[in-house]
Tab-separated table of C-alpha atoms and ligand atoms in Angstrom:
chain	number	residue	atom	x	y	z
A	99	MET	CA	0.052	-0.076	0.146
A	100	SER	CA	1.554	3.229	-0.793
A	101	MET	CA	0.157	5.037	1.820
A	102	PHE	CA	2.845	3.134	4.048
A	103	GLN	CA	5.721	3.962	2.137
A	104	ASP	CA	7.545	5.741	5.236
A	105	ILE	CA	6.808	2.714	7.477
A	106	PRO	CA	9.554	0.231	7.489
A	107	VAL	CA	7.580	-2.946	7.244
A	108	ASP	CA	4.768	-4.187	5.235
A	109	VAL	CA	1.112	-3.323	6.043
A	110	GLY	CA	-1.752	-5.308	4.678
A	111	VAL	CA	-4.494	-7.845	5.108
A	112	ILE	CA	-2.355	-10.658	4.409
A	113	TYR	CA	-0.451	-10.410	7.720
A	114	GLU	CA	-3.896	-10.763	9.578
A	115	GLY	CA	-3.466	-14.240	11.355
A	116	GLU	CA	0.145	-14.111	11.514
A	117	ARG	CA	1.380	-15.678	14.806
A	118	ILE	CA	4.617	-14.676	16.555
A	119	ARG	CA	6.205	-17.200	18.817
A	120	LYS	CA	7.922	-16.466	21.888
A	121	LYS	CA	11.413	-17.499	20.226
A	122	ASP	CA	10.770	-14.898	17.340
A	123	MET	CA	9.470	-11.933	19.534
A	124	TYR	CA	11.593	-8.831	19.945
A	125	VAL	CA	9.158	-7.800	22.948
A	126	GLU	CA	5.722	-8.619	24.378
A	127	LEU	CA	3.104	-6.115	25.354
A	128	GLY	CA	0.306	-6.838	27.573
A	129	GLY	CA	-0.578	-10.462	27.667
A	130	PRO	CA	-0.846	-12.828	30.874
A	131	SER	CA	2.099	-11.702	32.600
A	132	MET	CA	0.831	-8.288	32.822
A	133	ARG	CA	-1.944	-7.708	35.151
A	134	GLU	CA	-3.171	-4.357	33.699
A	135	LYS	CA	-3.389	-3.477	30.279
A	136	PHE	CA	-5.951	-2.057	28.063
A	137	GLU	CA	-7.183	-0.355	24.898
A	138	LEU	CA	-9.784	2.061	24.940
A	139	VAL	CA	-11.439	4.545	22.293
A	140	ARG	CA	-13.298	7.525	23.291
A	141	VAL	CA	-15.224	10.107	21.245
A	142	ARG	CA	-14.199	13.616	21.831
A	143	GLU	CA	-15.206	17.250	20.725
A	144	MET	CA	-13.685	18.441	17.552
A	145	ASP	CA	-11.640	20.878	19.245
A	146	ASP	CA	-10.249	18.404	21.698
A	147	VAL	CA	-8.473	16.058	19.042
A	148	GLU	CA	-5.330	16.919	17.050
A	149	ASP	CA	-5.392	14.920	14.113
A	150	GLY	CA	-2.371	12.701	13.648
A	151	LYS	CA	-0.918	13.364	17.065
A	152	ILE	CA	0.913	10.500	18.501
A	153	THR	CA	2.066	10.530	22.356
A	154	ILE	CA	4.151	7.993	24.038
A	155	ILE	CA	3.964	7.987	27.834
A	156	GLY	CA	6.729	5.767	29.163
A	157	PRO	CA	9.305	3.863	27.396
A	158	ASP	CA	8.923	3.383	23.738
A	159	LEU	CA	9.658	0.053	21.743
A	160	LYS	CA	13.423	0.971	21.251
A	161	ASP	CA	13.811	1.593	24.904
A	162	MET	CA	12.695	-1.993	25.708
A	163	GLU	CA	14.921	-4.951	26.268
A	164	GLU	CA	14.712	-7.933	23.910
A	165	GLY	CA	12.771	-10.740	24.991
A	166	LYS	CA	10.784	-8.878	27.936
A	167	SER	CA	7.131	-8.175	28.551
A	168	TYR	CA	6.076	-4.749	29.109
A	169	PRO	CA	2.472	-3.346	30.174
A	170	LEU	CA	0.540	-1.357	27.657
A	171	GLY	CA	-2.458	1.090	27.264
A	172	ILE	CA	-3.653	2.004	23.832
A	173	PHE	CA	-5.778	5.085	24.093
A	174	ILE	CA	-7.250	6.554	21.072
A	175	GLU	CA	-9.478	9.583	20.823
A	176	VAL	CA	-11.772	10.536	17.767
A	177	ALA	CA	-13.820	13.349	16.603
A	178	GLY	CA	-16.121	13.652	13.772
A	179	ALA	CA	-19.597	15.436	13.191
A	180	LYS	CA	-21.517	12.143	12.656
A	181	LEU	CA	-19.444	10.248	15.473
A	182	ASP	CA	-21.306	9.445	19.060
A	183	GLN	CA	-20.382	7.737	21.790
A	184	GLU	CA	-22.395	4.465	20.815
A	185	LEU	CA	-19.676	3.996	18.120
A	186	GLU	CA	-16.594	3.821	20.753
A	187	GLY	CA	-16.842	0.085	21.054
A	188	VAL	CA	-16.885	-0.527	17.337
A	189	ILE	CA	-14.088	1.620	16.579
A	190	GLU	CA	-12.007	0.012	19.509
A	191	ARG	CA	-12.606	-3.626	18.100
A	192	ARG	CA	-11.016	-2.382	14.848
A	193	ILE	CA	-7.569	-2.006	16.623
A	194	HIS	CA	-7.412	-5.623	16.589
A	195	ALA	CA	-7.697	-6.006	12.990
A	196	TYR	CA	-5.248	-2.956	12.059
A	197	CYS	CA	-2.424	-3.937	14.230
A	198	ASN	CA	-2.537	-7.405	12.822
A	199	TYR	CA	-2.319	-5.682	9.281
A	200	ILE	CA	1.356	-4.448	10.238
A	201	GLU	CA	3.636	-7.230	9.288
A	202	GLY	CA	5.652	-8.718	12.331
A	203	PHE	CA	3.050	-7.189	14.841
A	204	MET	CA	0.423	-9.561	16.527
A	205	HIS	CA	-2.446	-8.384	18.426
A	206	LEU	CA	-4.867	-10.945	20.460
A	207	ASN	CA	-7.988	-10.373	22.249
A	208	GLN	CA	-9.650	-7.185	23.548
A	209	ARG	CA	-10.236	-4.349	25.889
A	210	TYR	CA	-8.727	-5.402	29.542
A	211	ASP	CA	-7.030	-8.369	28.080
A	212	ILE	CA	-4.873	-7.214	24.971
A	213	TRP	CA	-1.741	-9.189	24.086
A	214	LEU	CA	0.848	-8.139	21.639
A	215	ARG	CA	4.073	-9.103	20.308
A	216	LEU	CA	6.669	-7.609	17.976
A	217	SER	CA	8.554	-9.885	15.937
A	218	LYS	CA	12.596	-9.665	15.895
A	219	LYS	CA	12.487	-9.467	12.138
A	220	SER	CA	10.194	-6.393	11.912
A	221	TYR	CA	12.317	-4.658	14.791
A	222	GLN	CA	15.459	-5.210	12.864
A	223	LYS	CA	13.608	-3.698	9.877
A	224	GLY	CA	13.193	-0.713	11.605
A	225	LEU	CA	9.800	-0.894	13.415
A	226	ASN	CA	11.167	0.434	16.685
A	227	SER	CA	8.735	3.079	17.671
A	228	PHE	CA	5.046	3.436	18.723
A	229	GLU	CA	5.109	6.492	16.630
A	230	LEU	CA	5.252	4.221	13.550
A	231	ILE	CA	2.610	2.115	14.953
A	232	GLY	CA	0.552	5.032	15.642
A	233	LYS	CA	0.866	6.417	12.131
A	234	VAL	CA	-0.389	3.119	10.461
A	235	LEU	CA	-3.527	3.031	12.938
A	236	HIS	CA	-4.134	6.455	12.268
A	237	ARG	CA	-4.124	6.106	8.240
A	238	LEU	CA	-5.963	2.986	8.448
A	239	PHE	CA	-8.781	4.254	10.533
A	240	LYS	CA	-9.133	7.262	8.527
A	241	SER	CA	-9.306	5.549	5.242
A	242	GLU	CA	-11.515	2.732	6.199
A	243	LEU	CA	-13.974	4.616	8.589
A	244	PRO	CA	-14.481	8.086	7.079
A	245	ILE	CA	-16.634	8.939	9.483
A	246	ILE	CA	-13.768	9.666	11.913
A	247	GLU	CA	-12.531	13.145	10.779
A	248	LYS	CA	-9.631	13.411	13.528
A	249	LEU	CA	-7.703	11.032	15.527
A	250	GLN	CA	-5.032	10.992	18.114
A	251	VAL	CA	-3.437	8.098	19.505
A	252	THR	CA	-1.491	7.632	23.092
A	253	PHE	CA	0.551	4.769	23.767
A	254	ILE	CA	1.138	4.404	27.760
A	255	THR	CA	3.731	1.893	28.747
A	256	ASP	CA	4.250	3.613	32.238
A	257	PRO	CA	3.123	1.304	34.700
A	258	GLU	CA	1.579	3.922	37.050
A	259	LYS	CA	-0.380	5.637	34.387
A	260	ILE	CA	-1.634	2.394	33.175
A	261	LYS	CA	-3.065	1.718	36.621
A	262	GLU	CA	-4.470	4.999	36.698
A	263	MET	CA	-6.386	4.550	33.443
A	264	TYR	CA	-7.136	1.088	33.983
A	265	ASP	CA	-10.127	1.350	36.422
A	266	GLU	CA	-11.304	4.088	34.324
A	267	ALA	CA	-11.378	1.829	31.398
A	268	LEU	CA	-13.092	-0.972	33.254
A	269	GLN	CA	-15.927	1.149	34.181
A	270	ILE	CA	-16.536	2.425	30.452
A	271	TYR	CA	-16.602	-1.252	29.390
A	272	GLU	CA	-19.296	-2.019	31.951
A	273	ALA	CA	-21.386	1.129	31.135
A	274	ARG	CA	-21.279	-0.032	27.497
A	275	ASP	CA	-22.317	-3.540	28.378
A	276	ALA	CA	-25.031	-2.312	30.879
A	277	ARG	CA	-26.855	-0.591	27.902
A	278	ALA	CA	-27.489	-3.901	26.154
A	279	ARG	CA	-29.100	-5.518	29.016
A	280	GLY	CA	-32.717	-5.732	29.347
A	281	LEU	CA	-33.396	-5.952	25.633
A	282	LYS	CA	-34.686	-9.361	24.621
A	283	ASP	CA	-33.804	-11.710	21.436
A	284	GLU	CA	-37.380	-11.999	20.805
A	285	GLU	CA	-37.901	-8.184	20.695
A	286	VAL	CA	-35.638	-7.393	17.604
A	287	ASP	CA	-36.037	-8.741	14.214
A	288	LYS	CA	-32.357	-8.358	13.231
A	289	PHE	CA	-29.318	-9.955	14.745
A	290	TYR	CA	-25.772	-9.139	13.952
A	291	GLY	CA	-23.136	-11.103	12.432
A	292	CYS	CA	-19.294	-10.455	12.931
A	293	ILE	CA	-16.582	-12.438	10.759
A	294	LEU	CA	-13.514	-10.433	12.016
A	295	CYS	CA	-11.907	-13.444	13.676
A	296	GLN	CA	-12.039	-15.348	10.193
A	297	SER	CA	-8.295	-14.641	9.824
A	298	PHE	CA	-7.678	-16.808	12.733
A	299	ALA	CA	-10.677	-19.073	12.782
A	300	PRO	CA	-11.821	-19.477	8.994
A	301	THR	CA	-15.381	-21.439	9.642
A	302	HIS	CA	-16.086	-18.955	12.713
A	303	CYS	CA	-18.963	-16.349	12.641
A	304	CYS	CA	-19.946	-14.660	15.793
A	305	VAL	CA	-23.936	-14.369	16.054
A	306	ILE	CA	-24.541	-11.283	18.203
A	307	THR	CA	-28.160	-10.939	19.333
A	308	PRO	CA	-29.169	-8.777	22.400
A	309	GLN	CA	-28.986	-11.463	25.021
A	310	ARG	CA	-25.959	-13.407	23.395
A	311	TYR	CA	-23.190	-11.056	23.416
A	312	SER	CA	-20.169	-11.748	21.194
A	313	ASN	CA	-17.514	-14.177	22.219
A	314	CYS	CA	-14.712	-11.613	22.629
A	315	GLY	CA	-16.964	-9.633	24.959
A	316	ALA	CA	-16.210	-6.472	23.029
A	317	ILE	CA	-19.262	-6.345	20.474
A	318	SER	CA	-22.759	-5.692	21.874
A	319	TRP	CA	-25.969	-5.996	19.672
A	320	PHE	CA	-25.984	-2.211	19.845
A	321	ASP	CA	-22.311	-2.204	18.675
A	322	GLY	CA	-23.305	-4.469	15.945
A	323	ARG	CA	-25.929	-2.300	14.712
A	324	ALA	CA	-23.824	0.679	14.665
A	325	SER	CA	-20.972	-0.929	12.895
A	326	ALA	CA	-23.316	-2.559	10.408
A	327	SER	CA	-24.803	0.948	9.716
A	328	ILE	CA	-21.515	2.835	9.406
A	329	ASP	CA	-19.518	0.241	7.635
A	330	PRO	CA	-22.083	-2.027	5.853
A	331	LYS	CA	-19.439	-3.696	3.619
A	332	GLY	CA	-17.146	-4.458	6.936
A	333	PRO	CA	-16.807	-7.336	8.926
A	334	VAL	CA	-19.987	-6.835	10.791
A	335	PHE	CA	-23.245	-7.542	9.132
A	336	GLU	CA	-27.066	-7.594	9.501
A	337	ILE	CA	-28.788	-10.936	9.920
A	338	GLU	CA	-32.582	-11.093	9.576
A	339	ARG	CA	-33.514	-13.180	12.442
A	340	GLY	CA	-36.159	-15.262	10.639
A	341	GLU	CA	-38.351	-17.845	11.935
A	342	LEU	CA	-37.840	-18.895	15.647
A	343	LEU	CA	-37.432	-22.814	15.231
A	344	ASP	CA	-36.437	-23.374	18.929
A	345	PRO	CA	-37.105	-21.103	21.634
A	346	VAL	CA	-35.185	-23.020	24.287
A	347	LYS	CA	-32.038	-24.065	22.211
A	348	GLY	CA	-32.311	-20.567	20.602
A	349	GLU	CA	-32.545	-21.642	16.956
A	350	PHE	CA	-33.654	-19.179	13.990
A	351	SER	CA	-33.845	-19.670	10.360
A	352	GLY	CA	-32.160	-16.552	9.443
A	353	VAL	CA	-29.192	-17.188	11.683
A	354	ASN	CA	-28.911	-20.767	10.025
A	355	GLU	CA	-28.915	-19.310	6.606
A	356	ALA	CA	-26.572	-16.251	7.374
A	357	VAL	CA	-23.833	-18.498	9.243
A	358	LYS	CA	-23.998	-21.168	6.302
A	359	LYS	CA	-23.405	-18.330	3.828
A	360	ARG	CA	-20.554	-16.914	5.806
A	361	THR	CA	-18.922	-20.048	6.503
A	362	LEU	CA	-19.266	-21.270	2.889
A	363	GLY	CA	-21.517	-24.196	4.131
A	364	GLU	CA	-19.213	-25.389	6.553
A	365	ILE	CA	-21.613	-24.547	9.486
A	366	THR	CA	-25.241	-25.325	8.398
A	367	LYS	CA	-26.936	-24.773	11.822
A	368	VAL	CA	-26.325	-22.926	15.049
A	369	TRP	CA	-28.119	-23.153	18.390
A	370	LEU	CA	-27.500	-20.008	20.433
A	371	TYR	CA	-28.318	-20.985	24.025
A	372	THR	CA	-26.482	-24.394	24.302
A	373	ALA	CA	-23.252	-26.035	24.377
A	374	PHE	CA	-24.543	-29.228	22.859
A	375	GLY	CA	-25.436	-30.289	19.554
A	376	TYR	CA	-24.760	-27.364	17.228
A	377	PRO	CA	-23.325	-24.784	19.606
A	378	HIS	CA	-22.203	-21.437	18.419
A	379	THR	CA	-18.841	-21.743	17.038
A	380	SER	CA	-15.709	-20.304	19.030
A	381	CYS	CA	-12.801	-18.401	17.187
A	382	GLY	CA	-10.007	-18.065	19.585
A	383	CYS	CA	-10.382	-14.639	21.607
A	384	PHE	CA	-13.324	-15.770	23.582
A	385	GLU	CA	-12.954	-14.354	27.133
A	386	ALA	CA	-13.838	-17.579	28.808
A	387	VAL	CA	-14.570	-21.546	28.092
A	388	ALA	CA	-17.669	-23.180	29.238
A	389	PHE	CA	-16.336	-26.817	29.625
A	390	TYR	CA	-18.559	-29.886	30.459
A	391	ILE	CA	-17.701	-32.158	33.132
A	392	PRO	CA	-18.897	-35.554	32.802
A	393	GLU	CA	-18.134	-36.959	36.342
A	394	VAL	CA	-20.765	-34.446	37.748
A	395	ASP	CA	-22.706	-33.677	34.554
A	396	GLY	CA	-22.299	-30.145	35.040
A	397	PHE	CA	-20.172	-27.087	33.470
A	398	GLY	CA	-17.083	-25.385	34.627
A	399	ILE	CA	-15.911	-22.025	33.307
A	400	VAL	CA	-12.607	-20.737	33.321
A	401	HIS	CA	-11.598	-17.431	32.052
A	402	ARG	CA	-8.521	-16.474	30.069
A	403	GLY	CA	-6.534	-14.686	32.698
A	404	TYR	CA	-6.875	-17.630	35.168
A	405	PRO	CA	-3.247	-18.709	36.335
A	406	ASP	CA	-3.925	-22.145	37.566
A	407	VAL	CA	-5.357	-25.457	35.990
A	408	ALA	CA	-9.104	-25.611	36.121
A	409	VAL	CA	-10.856	-28.060	38.461
A	410	ASN	CA	-10.744	-30.786	35.816
A	411	GLY	CA	-6.746	-30.459	35.783
A	412	LEU	CA	-6.613	-28.632	32.676
A	413	ALA	CA	-5.375	-25.107	31.957
A	414	PHE	CA	-7.273	-22.471	29.870
A	415	SER	CA	-4.764	-22.889	27.185
A	416	THR	CA	-5.578	-26.526	26.942
A	417	LEU	CA	-9.373	-25.956	27.154
A	418	ALA	CA	-9.188	-23.349	24.592
A	419	ASP	CA	-7.445	-25.481	22.083
A	420	SER	CA	-10.126	-27.782	22.383
A	421	THR	CA	-12.837	-25.374	22.013
A	422	ALA	CA	-11.184	-22.756	19.319
A	423	GLY	CA	-10.668	-22.916	15.637
A	424	GLY	CA	-14.311	-22.114	14.266
A	425	ARG	CA	-15.556	-25.537	15.448
A	426	GLN	CA	-18.783	-26.929	17.018
A	427	VAL	CA	-17.459	-29.186	19.818
A	428	ASP	CA	-20.101	-30.627	22.017
A	429	GLY	CA	-19.444	-29.493	25.557
A	430	PHE	CA	-16.530	-27.066	24.601
A	431	HIS	CA	-17.941	-23.632	24.566
A	432	GLY	CA	-16.211	-20.358	24.048
A	433	ILE	CA	-18.178	-17.356	25.871
A	434	SER	CA	-18.043	-13.873	26.635
A	435	ILE	CA	-18.358	-12.820	30.451
A	436	GLU	CA	-21.362	-10.532	29.297
A	437	TYR	CA	-23.049	-13.614	28.221
A	438	MET	CA	-22.932	-14.946	31.780
A	439	ARG	CA	-25.339	-12.299	32.689
A	440	SER	CA	-27.720	-13.084	30.044
A	441	PRO	CA	-30.998	-14.894	31.202
A	442	LYS	CA	-30.393	-16.859	27.997
A	443	PHE	CA	-26.953	-18.181	29.394
A	444	LEU	CA	-26.828	-21.742	28.562
A	445	GLN	CA	-30.620	-21.875	28.509
A	446	ALA	CA	-31.188	-25.285	27.149
A	447	ASP	CA	-28.652	-26.786	29.221
A	448	GLY	CA	-30.299	-25.895	32.516
A	449	GLY	CA	-28.341	-22.221	32.963
A	450	TYR	CA	-26.907	-21.804	36.165
A	451	LYS	CA	-28.412	-24.926	37.632
A	452	ARG	CA	-26.007	-26.975	35.493
A	453	VAL	CA	-22.628	-24.667	36.543
A	454	VAL	CA	-20.732	-26.180	39.304
A	455	TRP	CA	-17.307	-24.400	39.344
A	456	MET	CA	-16.002	-21.008	38.193
A	457	PRO	CA	-12.972	-19.093	39.552
A	458	LYS	CA	-13.482	-16.714	42.209
A	459	GLU	CA	-12.727	-13.735	40.005
A	460	VAL	CA	-15.419	-14.735	37.407
A	461	LYS	CA	-18.019	-15.323	40.127
A	462	GLU	CA	-17.157	-12.076	41.541
A	463	ARG	CA	-17.998	-10.390	38.256
A	464	VAL	CA	-21.271	-11.996	37.685
A	465	LYS	CA	-22.629	-12.774	41.077
A	466	ASN	CA	-25.481	-10.526	40.763
A	467	PHE	CA	-26.670	-12.285	37.840
A	468	ILE	CA	-26.643	-15.849	39.356
A	469	PRO	CA	-30.117	-16.817	40.949
A	470	ALA	CA	-29.735	-16.002	44.599
A	471	GLU	CA	-30.373	-19.593	45.936
A	472	LEU	CA	-27.525	-20.954	43.607
A	473	VAL	CA	-24.645	-18.541	44.522
A	474	ASP	CA	-23.161	-20.367	47.186
A	475	LYS	CA	-23.826	-23.860	45.796
A	476	ILE	CA	-21.118	-23.115	42.666
A	477	ALA	CA	-17.805	-23.873	43.921
A	478	THR	CA	-14.563	-21.963	43.173
A	479	GLU	CA	-10.910	-22.781	43.756
A	480	GLU	CA	-11.364	-21.869	47.025
A	481	ASN	CA	-13.859	-24.691	47.627
A	482	ALA	CA	-12.512	-27.539	45.212
A	483	LYS	CA	-9.306	-28.110	43.182
A	484	THR	CA	-10.122	-31.545	41.921
A	485	ILE	CA	-13.104	-33.385	40.733
A	486	ASP	CA	-13.305	-35.483	43.944
A	487	GLU	CA	-13.395	-32.324	45.980
A	488	LEU	CA	-15.771	-30.759	43.687
A	489	LYS	CA	-18.440	-34.011	44.077
A	490	ALA	CA	-18.030	-33.488	47.725
A	491	PHE	CA	-19.056	-29.857	47.618
A	492	LEU	CA	-21.736	-30.169	45.527
A	493	LYS	CA	-23.121	-32.990	47.578
A	494	GLU	CA	-22.592	-30.897	50.655
A	495	ARG	CA	-24.497	-28.054	49.261
A	496	ASN	CA	-27.233	-29.932	47.544
A	497	HIS	CA	-26.322	-28.325	44.117
A	498	PRO	CA	-29.138	-29.084	41.690
A	499	VAL	CA	-26.857	-31.532	39.455
A	500	VAL	CA	-26.959	-33.862	42.593
A	501	GLU	CA	-30.571	-34.621	41.428
A	502	ARG	CA	-29.289	-35.350	37.914
A	503	TRP	CA	-26.864	-38.133	39.453
A	504	LYS	CA	-29.646	-39.804	41.282
A	505	ALA	CA	-31.908	-39.731	38.194
A	506	GLU	CA	-28.811	-41.128	36.119
A	507	ALA	CA	-28.142	-43.823	38.564
A	508	VAL	CA	-31.697	-45.038	38.697
A	509	GLU	CA	-31.739	-45.146	34.704
A	510	ALA	CA	-28.287	-47.061	34.799
A	511	ALA	CA	-29.861	-49.594	37.442
A	512	VAL	CA	-32.911	-50.038	35.367
A	513	ALA	CA	-30.987	-50.633	32.072
A	514	LEU	CA	-28.676	-53.086	33.705
A	515	GLU	CA	-31.634	-55.192	34.900
A	516	GLU	CA	-33.116	-55.080	31.593
A	517	ALA	CA	-30.300	-55.827	29.616
A	518	ALA	CA	-30.089	-59.442	28.492
A	519	PRO	CA	-27.232	-61.618	29.660
A	520	ILE	CA	-24.124	-61.385	27.518
A	521	GLU	CA	-22.729	-64.699	26.236
A	522	VAL	CA	-19.232	-64.838	26.184
A	523	LYS	CA	-17.794	-67.065	23.633
A	524	GLU	CA	-14.606	-69.004	24.488
A	525	GLU	CA	-12.550	-67.511	21.566
A	526	ALA	CA	-14.255	-64.249	21.600
A	527	PRO	CA	-12.588	-62.041	18.742
A	528	GLU	CA	-10.586	-58.978	20.011
A	529	MET	CA	-12.943	-56.159	20.186
A	530	ALA	CA	-12.166	-53.229	17.794
A	531	PRO	CA	-12.345	-49.767	19.238
A	532	THR	CA	-14.961	-47.703	17.153
A	533	LEU	CA	-14.883	-44.051	16.815
A	534	THR	CA	-17.767	-41.990	15.984
A	535	ALA	CA	-17.910	-38.279	15.161
A	536	ALA	CA	-20.134	-35.752	13.687
A	537	THR	CA	-17.264	-34.397	12.039
A	538	LEU	CA	-13.678	-35.589	11.877
A	539	PRO	CA	-11.144	-33.200	10.542
A	540	ILE	CA	-7.695	-34.708	9.175
A	541	THR	CA	-5.125	-32.765	8.017
A	542	ALA	CA	-2.573	-34.533	5.363
A	543	GLY	CA	-0.180	-33.193	2.871
A	544	GLY	CA	-1.410	-29.514	3.110
A	545	PHE	CA	-5.173	-30.756	2.786
A	546	LYS	CA	-7.937	-30.614	5.399
A	547	ILE	CA	-10.134	-33.729	4.901
A	548	ILE	CA	-13.414	-33.605	6.757
A	549	LEU	CA	-15.273	-36.945	7.463
A	550	LYS	CA	-18.790	-36.172	8.142
A	551	ASP	CA	-20.755	-38.719	10.240
A	552	ALA	CA	-17.767	-41.052	10.165
A	553	LYS	CA	-17.883	-44.489	12.176
A	554	ILE	CA	-14.243	-45.762	12.147
A	555	TYR	CA	-13.282	-49.059	13.098
A	556	ALA	CA	-9.542	-49.621	14.191
A	557	LYS	CA	-7.695	-52.470	15.591
A	558	LYS	CA	-5.731	-50.190	17.646
A	559	VAL	CA	-5.979	-46.387	18.361
A	560	ILE	CA	-2.876	-44.486	19.331
A	561	ILE	CA	-3.344	-41.192	20.616
A	562	ARG	CA	-0.245	-39.240	20.983
A	563	PRO	CA	0.155	-35.425	22.172
A	564	VAL	CA	1.175	-32.913	19.188
A	565	LYS	CA	2.707	-29.964	20.514
A	566	SER	CA	0.560	-27.282	18.058
A	567	GLU	CA	1.917	-23.938	17.473
A	568	LYS	CA	-1.365	-22.757	19.145
A	569	THR	CA	-0.427	-24.668	22.425
A	570	GLU	CA	2.810	-23.188	22.852
A	571	LYS	CA	1.558	-19.646	22.270
A	572	ARG	CA	-1.452	-19.228	24.368
B	627	SF4	S1	-15.033	-12.771	18.695
B	627	SF4	FE1	-16.769	-12.555	17.210
B	627	SF4	S2	-17.567	-10.575	17.644
B	627	SF4	FE2	-15.531	-10.653	18.608
B	627	SF4	S3	-14.385	-9.809	16.639
B	627	SF4	FE3	-14.261	-11.857	16.795
B	627	SF4	S4	-15.628	-12.422	15.266
B	627	SF4	FE4	-16.196	-10.441	15.906
């Protein structure tokens, strides 16, 4: 792009989806080792913004030590005759895409959870100042969203200043989220879709409804509406809701059609309020994962920032790998924290009556939205660190899932009684393990082969852990 001639690295959509591994990074900004980090956009009066101004508070990239992590705040102020506060969230979410356009600069997640890396290669090519990154952002924002007439960027790496602004940013996010609460899915005839994350997960399409917030937690139904109106050809688009096919699972004819079209036929059906059957797909930047725990027939929730392993012994990164990639995985569900505040949250699966464990930090954030009689029945890391401890806790508190165990035990006993005795032949042939899957992706020789509704008989199944790039990174 000629408008980036003075930038020492390339800039373009082809770099979206580029991953920078730890060994290739020059520095890391934000990320899991930094408690406070944020990105924020605010709409200002015309006179309060100096177009193109870039400010750096704290050490610049060239002052940073190679291989280290630093806190970061990205604060963008915009002005324009047609801009209003409602658009702040939409403009803010574009920071993710535009940073990723820069060769050797990776941006993950959103809001209070940002995680960026600069590659050694790009640093050596001369990308050594936030000034340059600010210039790219300024030009991209203004050319892609002409509604923005003036824009100034402030990069903050001074930890004290970040701390100061962090709390304010959290309050602003909360105010935005609160706005969308109260409106019901049945009350609107349009939903919104977002495919911004298809560069990372090509078969992912977010369906944003008033009661099912986007997976990243950064785009509400109002934001979707605003985004689709200012940039109709952009990544956020309108979905005609269509016919309500299943009010409990959350199936809408218009959603099925739109998702099928936007995923090129890969996903044909979506049930919005369940983690089973045809759950909403998960890209990679969901705020939390709802994971099914078969031993207790309930759901655990773990958020991205949780430093320990979840109650089932798996870390967020491992659970996220089982969930991500634009797939529909039974029992593994990428969600936003705001969706946990919705009355439709996992509605078809029992909602909070089925949730058994979550980190204390998440519980604090959603406490007021959990039915009062269930708050103390849901365990945190302080109550249970293993499945056995969890079982004991749920029993002691008489969590509603315990009823399900009883019902299941009765069913199993009846089934046993009714079952005909099995005749064992003297020389029974060795049983071959059977693997059944709705879709089974196999990657070989540069092709992805998807076996639909496959049933595979094998003499032996060998499962070996493969250290994927994704596992290393997240
Ligand atoms: S998680 Fe969904 S809503 Fe958020 S940016 Fe990605 S595709 Fe869009």
